[in-house]
Short mmCIF file of C-alpha atoms in Angstrom, two decimals:
data_model
loop_
_atom_site.label_atom_id
_atom_site.label_comp_id
_atom_site.label_asym_id
_atom_site.label_seq_id
_atom_site.Cartn_x
_atom_site.Cartn_y
_atom_site.Cartn_z
CA MET A 906 99.60 108.54 188.35
CA THR A 907 100.78 111.82 189.84
CA ARG A 908 101.82 114.86 187.84
CA GLY A 909 105.41 114.27 188.91
CA GLN A 910 105.28 110.72 187.57
CA ILE A 911 103.89 111.92 184.24
CA VAL A 912 106.56 114.61 183.92
CA ALA A 913 109.29 112.12 184.87
CA LEU A 914 108.00 109.69 182.28
CA THR A 915 107.91 112.45 179.67
CA LEU A 916 111.54 113.33 180.33
CA GLY A 917 112.47 109.68 180.28
CA LEU A 918 110.81 109.16 176.92
CA LEU A 919 112.72 112.05 175.43
CA ALA A 920 115.95 110.32 176.42
CA VAL A 921 115.04 106.96 174.85
CA PRO A 922 117.36 106.00 171.95
CA ARG A 923 115.54 106.18 168.63
CA THR A 924 115.90 102.49 167.73
CA LEU A 925 113.26 100.30 166.16
CA PRO A 926 112.95 96.64 165.24
CA ALA A 927 114.49 95.74 161.91
CA GLN A 928 112.51 96.80 158.82
CA ARG A 929 109.75 94.33 158.10
CA ALA A 930 108.20 93.46 154.76
CA ALA A 931 106.08 96.24 153.29
CA PRO A 932 102.43 96.04 154.34
CA ASP A 933 100.00 94.68 151.77
CA SER A 934 98.18 97.89 150.95
CA ALA A 935 96.00 96.22 148.29
CA VAL A 936 94.69 93.73 150.84
CA ALA A 937 94.09 96.53 153.35
CA ARG A 938 92.11 98.54 150.81
CA ALA A 939 90.04 95.51 149.80
CA ILE A 940 89.16 94.76 153.42
CA PHE A 941 88.37 98.43 154.02
CA ALA A 942 86.07 98.55 150.98
CA GLU A 943 84.32 95.35 152.02
CA LEU A 944 83.67 96.59 155.55
CA ILE A 945 82.42 100.01 154.39
CA GLY A 946 80.10 98.24 151.94
CA LEU A 947 78.37 96.30 154.73
CA ASN A 948 75.67 98.25 156.57
CA SER A 949 76.47 97.62 160.23
CA THR A 950 74.23 100.27 161.78
CA HIS A 951 72.16 99.31 164.80
CA ASP A 952 68.68 99.96 163.41
CA HIS A 953 69.02 98.99 159.75
CA GLY A 954 72.08 96.77 159.58
CA SER A 955 74.07 94.11 161.37
CA THR A 956 77.66 93.40 162.37
CA GLY A 957 77.18 89.73 161.50
CA PRO A 958 78.24 89.98 157.83
CA ALA A 959 81.24 92.15 158.73
CA ALA A 960 82.41 89.76 161.47
CA ARG A 961 82.08 86.79 159.14
CA ALA A 962 83.89 88.64 156.33
CA VAL A 963 86.89 89.30 158.60
CA ALA A 964 86.84 85.70 159.81
CA ARG A 965 86.92 84.38 156.21
CA ARG A 966 89.97 86.49 155.41
CA LEU A 967 91.85 85.37 158.52
CA LEU A 968 91.06 81.71 157.87
CA ALA A 969 92.22 82.10 154.26
CA ALA A 970 95.49 83.56 155.56
CA GLY A 971 96.18 80.37 157.51
CA TYR A 972 94.67 80.96 160.94
CA PRO A 973 93.24 77.73 162.39
CA ALA A 974 89.49 77.71 163.03
CA LYS A 975 90.02 77.45 166.79
CA ASP A 976 91.79 80.83 166.73
CA VAL A 977 89.07 82.69 164.82
CA GLN A 978 85.82 82.92 166.76
CA VAL A 979 82.61 84.65 165.60
CA VAL A 980 80.50 85.00 168.73
CA GLY A 981 77.77 87.17 170.18
CA PRO A 982 74.31 87.29 171.72
CA ASN A 983 72.40 87.06 168.42
CA PRO A 984 73.02 87.04 164.63
CA GLY A 985 72.63 90.80 164.38
CA HIS A 986 75.30 91.59 166.97
CA LEU A 987 78.30 89.39 166.30
CA ASN A 988 81.93 89.94 167.23
CA VAL A 989 85.01 88.37 165.68
CA VAL A 990 87.97 87.48 167.91
CA ALA A 991 91.22 86.14 166.49
CA ARG A 992 94.52 85.12 168.06
CA LEU A 993 98.05 85.02 166.65
CA ARG A 994 99.82 82.65 168.99
CA GLY A 995 103.31 83.41 170.23
CA THR A 996 105.87 81.97 172.62
CA ARG A 997 103.86 83.22 175.61
CA ALA A 998 106.96 84.57 177.31
CA ARG A 999 104.72 87.49 178.19
CA LYS A 1000 100.98 87.89 178.66
CA PRO A 1001 98.81 88.65 175.60
CA ILE A 1002 97.84 92.07 174.34
CA LEU A 1003 94.49 92.97 172.81
CA LEU A 1004 93.89 95.02 169.65
CA LEU A 1005 90.37 96.48 169.69
CA ALA A 1006 88.11 98.21 167.17
CA HIS A 1007 84.36 98.14 166.56
CA LEU A 1008 82.46 97.05 163.45
CA ASP A 1009 79.23 98.95 164.02
CA VAL A 1010 78.65 102.49 162.76
CA VAL A 1011 76.10 105.23 163.32
CA GLU A 1012 73.18 105.65 160.95
CA ALA A 1013 73.72 107.33 157.57
CA LEU A 1014 70.91 108.29 155.17
CA ARG A 1015 71.63 108.35 151.46
CA ALA A 1016 69.57 111.54 151.11
CA ASP A 1017 71.90 113.33 153.55
CA TRP A 1018 75.09 112.40 151.72
CA SER A 1019 76.48 113.50 148.38
CA MET A 1020 77.35 109.84 147.66
CA ASN A 1021 76.37 106.37 148.87
CA PRO A 1022 77.56 106.17 152.51
CA PHE A 1023 77.91 102.38 152.25
CA THR A 1024 80.30 102.37 149.32
CA LEU A 1025 83.99 103.19 149.74
CA THR A 1026 84.51 106.14 147.39
CA GLU A 1027 87.99 107.42 146.58
CA LYS A 1028 87.83 111.03 145.41
CA ASP A 1029 90.23 114.00 145.41
CA GLY A 1030 92.68 112.27 147.74
CA TYR A 1031 90.07 111.11 150.28
CA PHE A 1032 88.26 107.90 151.17
CA TYR A 1033 84.56 108.59 151.79
CA GLY A 1034 82.03 106.33 153.50
CA ARG A 1035 80.31 105.69 156.80
CA GLY A 1036 82.94 104.32 159.14
CA THR A 1037 85.98 105.59 157.25
CA SER A 1038 87.14 107.41 160.39
CA ASP A 1039 84.92 105.74 163.04
CA ILE A 1040 86.30 103.15 162.87
CA LYS A 1041 86.34 100.65 160.05
CA ASP A 1042 89.68 102.07 158.95
CA MET A 1043 91.33 100.64 162.05
CA ALA A 1044 89.31 97.40 161.82
CA ALA A 1045 90.71 96.93 158.31
CA ILE A 1046 94.23 97.89 159.40
CA PHE A 1047 94.32 95.57 162.41
CA THR A 1048 92.99 92.72 160.25
CA THR A 1049 95.65 93.36 157.60
CA VAL A 1050 98.38 93.46 160.25
CA LEU A 1051 97.37 90.03 161.55
CA ILE A 1052 97.22 88.64 158.00
CA ASP A 1053 100.65 90.05 157.14
CA LEU A 1054 102.26 88.82 160.35
CA LYS A 1055 100.87 85.34 159.74
CA LYS A 1056 102.18 85.27 156.17
CA GLN A 1057 105.61 86.48 157.31
CA GLY A 1058 105.86 83.72 159.89
CA PHE A 1059 106.18 86.25 162.71
CA ARG A 1060 106.18 84.58 166.11
CA PRO A 1061 105.63 87.12 168.85
CA ASP A 1062 106.75 86.67 172.44
CA ARG A 1063 103.11 87.04 173.50
CA ASP A 1064 99.77 86.18 171.91
CA ILE A 1065 98.22 88.98 169.86
CA ILE A 1066 94.43 89.06 170.18
CA LEU A 1067 92.21 90.97 167.76
CA ALA A 1068 88.63 91.81 168.77
CA LEU A 1069 86.30 93.58 166.33
CA THR A 1070 83.06 94.16 168.15
CA ALA A 1071 79.41 95.16 167.93
CA GLY A 1072 77.34 97.74 169.75
CA GLU A 1073 79.88 100.48 170.51
CA GLU A 1074 77.68 103.14 168.93
CA GLY A 1075 74.57 102.21 170.91
CA GLY A 1076 71.97 99.55 171.62
CA ASP A 1077 71.69 96.83 174.22
CA ASP A 1078 74.26 94.36 172.89
CA ASN A 1079 77.65 95.95 173.41
CA GLY A 1080 80.25 93.50 172.20
CA VAL A 1081 82.96 94.26 174.75
CA GLN A 1082 80.50 93.94 177.63
CA TRP A 1083 79.19 90.67 176.21
CA LEU A 1084 82.69 89.25 175.76
CA LEU A 1085 83.69 90.23 179.29
CA ALA A 1086 80.56 88.59 180.69
CA HIS A 1087 80.46 85.44 178.53
CA ARG A 1088 83.84 84.84 176.83
CA ARG A 1089 86.47 86.73 178.75
CA ASP A 1090 88.90 83.91 178.01
CA LEU A 1091 88.94 85.04 174.38
CA ILE A 1092 90.06 88.61 175.11
CA ASP A 1093 91.85 88.47 178.46
CA ALA A 1094 95.07 90.48 178.08
CA VAL A 1095 97.59 92.50 180.06
CA TYR A 1096 96.54 95.66 178.22
CA CYS A 1097 94.57 96.82 175.20
CA ILE A 1098 95.51 98.98 172.22
CA ASN A 1099 92.20 100.60 171.26
CA GLY A 1100 92.09 101.86 167.68
CA ASP A 1101 89.05 103.94 168.60
CA GLY A 1102 90.91 106.81 170.24
CA GLY A 1103 94.25 108.57 170.41
CA ASP A 1104 94.26 109.88 166.86
CA PRO A 1105 97.39 111.40 165.34
CA LEU A 1106 96.50 114.99 164.43
CA ALA A 1107 97.56 116.61 161.18
CA ARG A 1108 97.46 119.99 159.47
CA GLN A 1109 97.37 119.84 155.69
CA GLY A 1110 98.47 116.23 155.88
CA LYS A 1111 101.46 116.80 158.22
CA VAL A 1112 101.25 115.07 161.60
CA TYR A 1113 102.05 117.39 164.49
CA ALA A 1114 100.73 115.41 167.50
CA ARG A 1115 100.55 111.70 168.34
CA ASN A 1116 97.81 111.38 170.97
CA VAL A 1117 97.78 108.41 173.33
CA GLN A 1118 94.40 108.20 175.02
CA ALA A 1119 94.89 107.27 178.68
CA SER A 1120 91.50 108.34 180.06
CA GLU A 1121 88.11 109.44 178.83
CA LYS A 1122 85.22 111.63 179.78
CA VAL A 1123 82.10 110.07 181.25
CA TYR A 1124 78.92 109.85 179.17
CA MET A 1125 75.57 110.73 180.76
CA ASP A 1126 72.21 111.51 179.11
CA LEU A 1127 69.64 113.68 180.89
CA ARG A 1128 65.95 113.87 180.02
CA LEU A 1129 64.24 117.23 180.49
CA GLU A 1130 60.45 117.24 180.55
CA VAL A 1131 57.71 119.83 180.96
CA HIS A 1132 54.03 118.89 181.37
CA ASN A 1133 51.03 121.14 180.78
CA PRO A 1134 47.22 120.68 180.66
CA GLY A 1135 47.24 121.75 177.00
CA GLY A 1136 44.09 122.84 175.23
CA HIS A 1137 42.82 124.12 171.92
CA SER A 1138 45.39 125.97 169.82
CA SER A 1139 42.85 128.71 169.05
CA LEU A 1140 42.98 129.71 172.72
CA PRO A 1141 46.70 130.07 173.51
CA VAL A 1142 47.91 130.74 177.03
CA LYS A 1143 51.21 132.06 178.34
CA ASP A 1144 52.15 128.79 180.06
CA ASN A 1145 53.13 126.80 176.98
CA ALA A 1146 55.18 123.62 177.57
CA ILE A 1147 57.32 124.16 174.47
CA TYR A 1148 58.05 127.79 175.28
CA ARG A 1149 58.86 126.96 178.88
CA LEU A 1150 61.28 124.20 177.94
CA SER A 1151 62.84 126.39 175.23
CA ALA A 1152 63.44 129.21 177.68
CA ALA A 1153 65.08 126.84 180.14
CA LEU A 1154 67.32 125.40 177.41
CA THR A 1155 68.35 128.91 176.39
CA ARG A 1156 69.49 129.55 179.97
CA LEU A 1157 71.37 126.24 179.97
CA SER A 1158 73.14 127.19 176.73
CA ALA A 1159 74.64 130.21 178.48
CA PHE A 1160 75.99 128.13 181.37
CA GLU A 1161 79.56 126.80 181.53
CA PHE A 1162 81.00 124.35 184.00
CA PRO A 1163 84.21 125.61 185.63
CA ALA A 1164 87.46 124.94 183.77
CA ARG A 1165 89.98 122.76 185.56
CA LEU A 1166 92.81 120.33 184.88
CA ASN A 1167 93.48 116.74 185.83
CA GLU A 1168 96.79 114.88 185.59
CA VAL A 1169 96.25 113.67 182.01
CA THR A 1170 94.99 116.99 180.63
CA ARG A 1171 97.76 118.94 182.35
CA ALA A 1172 100.31 116.63 180.71
CA TYR A 1173 98.44 117.08 177.40
CA PHE A 1174 98.73 120.88 177.44
CA GLU A 1175 102.37 120.71 178.58
CA ARG A 1176 103.44 118.36 175.79
CA ALA A 1177 101.12 119.40 172.96
CA ALA A 1178 102.33 122.99 173.17
CA ALA A 1179 105.63 121.97 171.55
CA ALA A 1180 103.89 121.30 168.22
CA GLU A 1181 101.71 124.42 168.12
CA PRO A 1182 102.29 127.91 166.64
CA PRO A 1183 104.02 130.28 169.09
CA GLU A 1184 100.95 132.12 170.39
CA THR A 1185 98.90 128.93 170.83
CA ALA A 1186 101.88 127.27 172.50
CA LYS A 1187 102.16 130.19 174.91
CA GLN A 1188 98.48 129.91 175.85
CA MET A 1189 98.74 126.15 176.30
CA GLY A 1190 101.74 126.60 178.58
CA LEU A 1191 99.76 129.08 180.65
CA VAL A 1192 96.84 126.66 180.82
CA ALA A 1193 99.16 123.90 182.06
CA ALA A 1194 100.33 126.30 184.77
CA GLY A 1195 96.72 126.90 185.83
CA ASP A 1196 96.14 130.35 184.33
CA THR A 1197 92.35 130.84 184.26
CA GLY A 1198 92.53 133.63 181.68
CA ALA A 1199 94.36 131.35 179.25
CA MET A 1200 91.80 128.63 179.93
CA ARG A 1201 89.04 131.03 178.94
CA ARG A 1202 90.85 132.17 175.79
CA LEU A 1203 91.58 128.63 174.58
CA SER A 1204 88.04 127.49 175.40
CA GLU A 1205 86.61 130.27 173.26
CA ALA A 1206 89.03 129.57 170.41
CA SER A 1207 88.75 125.79 170.26
CA PRO A 1208 85.85 123.40 170.97
CA PHE A 1209 88.43 120.67 171.58
CA SER A 1210 90.29 122.69 174.21
CA ASN A 1211 86.98 123.64 175.78
CA ALA A 1212 86.02 119.96 176.04
CA GLN A 1213 89.42 119.09 177.55
CA LEU A 1214 89.01 121.69 180.27
CA ARG A 1215 85.48 121.19 181.55
CA THR A 1216 82.39 119.06 181.81
CA THR A 1217 79.96 119.88 179.00
CA CYS A 1218 76.19 119.43 178.75
CA VAL A 1219 74.44 120.17 175.45
CA ALA A 1220 70.91 119.70 174.11
CA THR A 1221 70.89 117.06 171.36
CA ARG A 1222 67.20 116.14 170.89
CA LEU A 1223 63.89 117.99 171.17
CA GLU A 1224 60.29 116.82 170.99
CA GLY A 1225 56.97 118.42 171.88
CA GLY A 1226 53.25 118.45 171.32
CA HIS A 1227 50.80 115.86 170.03
CA ALA A 1228 48.77 117.64 167.34
CA ASN A 1229 49.08 120.65 165.06
CA ASN A 1230 45.88 122.18 166.41
CA ALA A 1231 46.45 121.54 170.11
CA LEU A 1232 48.49 123.25 172.78
CA PRO A 1233 51.37 120.99 173.81
CA GLN A 1234 50.82 118.86 176.87
CA THR A 1235 54.42 117.65 176.94
CA ALA A 1236 57.76 118.96 175.75
CA THR A 1237 60.95 116.93 176.21
CA ALA A 1238 64.62 117.32 175.43
CA VAL A 1239 67.72 115.17 175.74
CA VAL A 1240 70.80 116.84 177.14
CA ASN A 1241 74.04 114.94 176.62
CA CYS A 1242 76.74 115.45 179.25
CA ARG A 1243 80.40 114.52 178.91
CA MET A 1244 81.76 114.69 182.44
CA LEU A 1245 85.37 115.03 183.52
CA PRO A 1246 86.50 111.64 184.87
CA ASP A 1247 86.39 112.74 188.50
CA GLU A 1248 83.15 114.72 188.24
CA ARG A 1249 80.30 113.63 190.52
CA LYS A 1250 76.91 112.91 188.98
CA ASP A 1251 74.95 114.65 191.73
CA GLU A 1252 77.00 117.83 191.33
CA VAL A 1253 76.37 117.89 187.57
CA LEU A 1254 72.64 117.38 188.08
CA ALA A 1255 72.55 120.18 190.63
CA ALA A 1256 74.41 122.53 188.27
CA VAL A 1257 72.08 121.73 185.35
CA ARG A 1258 68.96 122.28 187.46
CA ALA A 1259 70.35 125.58 188.72
CA ALA A 1260 71.11 126.70 185.15
CA LEU A 1261 67.61 125.75 183.93
CA ALA A 1262 66.19 127.86 186.77
CA ASP A 1263 62.68 126.41 186.48
CA SER A 1264 61.29 123.82 188.87
CA ALA A 1265 58.64 122.92 186.28
CA VAL A 1266 61.38 121.34 184.15
CA ALA A 1267 61.84 117.82 185.48
CA VAL A 1268 65.38 116.48 185.08
CA THR A 1269 66.04 112.75 185.20
CA VAL A 1270 69.02 110.60 184.24
CA ALA A 1271 68.22 108.75 181.02
CA GLN A 1272 71.59 106.97 180.82
CA GLU A 1273 73.64 106.50 183.93
CA PRO A 1274 77.30 107.56 183.87
CA VAL A 1275 79.93 104.83 183.96
CA PRO A 1276 83.27 106.29 185.04
CA SER A 1277 86.53 104.45 184.45
CA PRO A 1278 90.01 104.86 185.96
CA PRO A 1279 92.89 106.33 183.92
CA SER A 1280 95.43 103.89 182.53
CA PRO A 1281 99.01 104.14 183.81
CA LEU A 1282 101.39 105.57 181.23
CA THR A 1283 103.87 102.71 181.33
CA PRO A 1284 107.20 102.83 179.43
CA GLU A 1285 106.48 99.37 177.96
CA VAL A 1286 103.72 100.98 175.89
CA LEU A 1287 104.88 104.57 175.58
CA GLN A 1288 108.51 103.98 174.58
CA PRO A 1289 107.78 102.04 171.35
CA ILE A 1290 105.14 104.64 170.45
CA GLU A 1291 107.65 107.43 171.07
CA ARG A 1292 110.37 105.78 168.99
CA LEU A 1293 108.09 104.94 166.08
CA THR A 1294 106.52 108.39 166.05
CA ALA A 1295 109.96 110.02 165.92
CA ALA A 1296 110.93 107.79 163.00
CA LEU A 1297 107.76 108.17 160.92
CA TRP A 1298 106.58 111.65 161.90
CA PRO A 1299 109.63 113.67 163.00
CA GLY A 1300 108.73 116.57 165.24
CA ALA A 1301 105.31 115.23 166.24
CA ALA A 1302 104.72 115.41 169.98
CA VAL A 1303 103.60 112.25 171.78
CA VAL A 1304 100.83 113.50 174.01
CA PRO A 1305 98.84 111.76 176.77
CA SER A 1306 95.20 112.64 176.13
CA MET A 1307 91.73 112.41 177.58
CA GLU A 1308 89.08 111.23 175.12
CA THR A 1309 86.27 113.79 174.93
CA GLY A 1310 83.86 111.19 173.57
CA ALA A 1311 83.31 107.69 174.90
CA THR A 1312 84.76 104.35 173.84
CA ASP A 1313 84.49 100.71 174.82
CA GLY A 1314 87.77 101.16 176.63
CA LEU A 1315 85.86 102.12 179.76
CA TYR A 1316 84.45 98.58 180.15
CA LEU A 1317 87.92 97.06 179.89
CA ARG A 1318 89.41 99.58 182.31
CA ASN A 1319 86.66 98.83 184.80
CA ALA A 1320 87.41 95.12 184.35
CA GLY A 1321 91.03 95.75 185.35
CA MET A 1322 92.62 95.95 181.88
CA PRO A 1323 94.55 99.15 181.06
CA VAL A 1324 93.56 100.65 177.71
CA TYR A 1325 95.59 102.93 175.46
CA GLY A 1326 93.82 104.69 172.60
CA VAL A 1327 96.27 104.53 169.70
CA SER A 1328 94.83 104.98 166.23
CA GLY A 1329 97.35 104.88 163.42
CA VAL A 1330 95.39 107.04 160.98
CA PRO A 1331 96.16 110.78 161.09
CA LEU A 1332 93.05 112.96 161.13
CA ASP A 1333 92.90 116.54 159.93
CA ALA A 1334 92.44 118.62 163.06
CA ASN A 1335 89.83 120.85 161.39
CA ASP A 1336 88.02 118.19 159.36
CA ASN A 1337 86.56 115.66 161.77
CA ARG A 1338 83.46 114.23 160.09
CA ALA A 1339 82.87 111.20 162.30
CA HIS A 1340 79.11 110.63 162.72
CA GLY A 1341 78.50 113.36 160.15
CA ARG A 1342 77.75 113.90 156.47
CA ASP A 1343 80.33 112.69 153.93
CA GLU A 1344 82.61 111.14 156.56
CA ARG A 1345 86.11 110.85 155.19
CA ILE A 1346 89.83 110.38 155.78
CA ARG A 1347 92.79 111.14 153.55
CA VAL A 1348 93.88 108.23 151.36
CA GLU A 1349 97.50 108.78 152.37
CA ALA A 1350 96.45 108.83 156.03
CA PHE A 1351 94.92 105.35 155.74
CA TYR A 1352 98.14 103.91 154.33
CA ALA A 1353 100.21 105.82 156.91
CA GLY A 1354 98.09 104.21 159.62
CA LEU A 1355 98.69 100.80 158.10
CA ASP A 1356 102.46 101.40 158.06
CA TYR A 1357 102.36 102.67 161.65
CA MET A 1358 100.53 99.62 162.99
CA GLU A 1359 102.58 97.17 160.91
CA GLN A 1360 105.57 98.41 162.91
CA LEU A 1361 104.00 99.14 166.29
CA VAL A 1362 102.40 95.72 166.83
CA PRO A 1363 105.72 93.83 166.36
CA ALA A 1364 107.49 96.41 168.54
CA LEU A 1365 105.01 95.66 171.36
CA THR A 1366 105.27 91.89 170.96
CA SER A 1367 108.93 91.12 170.32
CA GLY A 1368 110.49 92.08 173.64
CA GLY A 1369 112.12 95.06 171.95
CA SER A 1370 114.20 92.82 169.66
CA PRO A 1371 113.19 91.36 166.30
CA ALA A 1372 115.35 88.32 167.00
CA ALA A 1373 113.26 87.55 170.08
CA ALA A 1374 110.20 87.19 167.88
CA GLY A 1375 111.54 84.08 166.17
CA ARG A 1376 110.88 85.24 162.63
#
């Protein structure tokens, strides 16, 4: 999509009448909380847990809500990496859509947390627990939406498919890849709404931006390694593998890839500026116009803006030596790169090697990059999001965005299915604890996300008219 198309779409969205489908029954917040608590309570980490119990728990709830067994499938390569796929059948006047979230979470040690990470704890207006923001909140919300729609007798004009998957956070058994390779029939859809991306952003609980993730950066891991003959630690020499690697990493830390825009990030800075304080809005407008000074200022002020504007490579792991009383023979580091979607791998490798400035540091690709194409910002998807956002969060800008992390959306995009990252749960812009200690979301944000999705899913599946849904 060209910049002109994005701008034209933006102007068109602003002119869309603010009409929504008729008010539906209130979402069952008690059911949503119970599902959320159950999922948080199940350890679904890669190394010490399993997605099997979580997938089966969701399946039991859907079956109890009246879904036939043929429409609730628990499938996967092995018992530790199971996915649950459910289908609410409609008139099939249009092709199905897919709702996607993942059940697995990153590791969490009890000793690192101030509470049990695998118990949903409600405290001081927040829900705490591993996966509260990444992304068992949306798994619980999507499940509740399908239960509520079934109970209400909602008949969409297209099938609604829910896939809650394994392996998004790592490992060899990624659920989306497995489903595409072995059971594509279960998830084949015209497009996907991915709950793992496109977060609404809030300040002090007030939503100011509704992100819609249309593209994402490209993940690549590099392995840096220095070898040395070593020796006895009582006879140190200048050429120490740990020192040499450390010096090279220090040089890399001072290096920045050039700042530049692509079509999605330019549209992001143009639209997001409307919801920012005056000075920030001014800088964002300058960035959208290509002002390099403004790019530098915003990069220095905000890690998020910095990540939107450039490829980043950062050291994330370090290991060296083999004994306390021996000079190190090997020192290694992992450098994680998040490349702009159109960045070339060879150019990134060349830039990293130049920044390290030491031919003794061997650089190899530990995880190959998998780029994916941006998804077209179609009115069929964007207009309902725009209308609903205006109704629920007046003044919040609807902003096309590029995910700075990585999601399973890339596998679907590469399989020909457009993906739109649309989480319903507002996140505090300055309190993102995903993958970190005491991960949390606001209690009111969880229920706001439930309300948002309870209205968005029918809006996407009723042809724009509640009567067409055959309630």
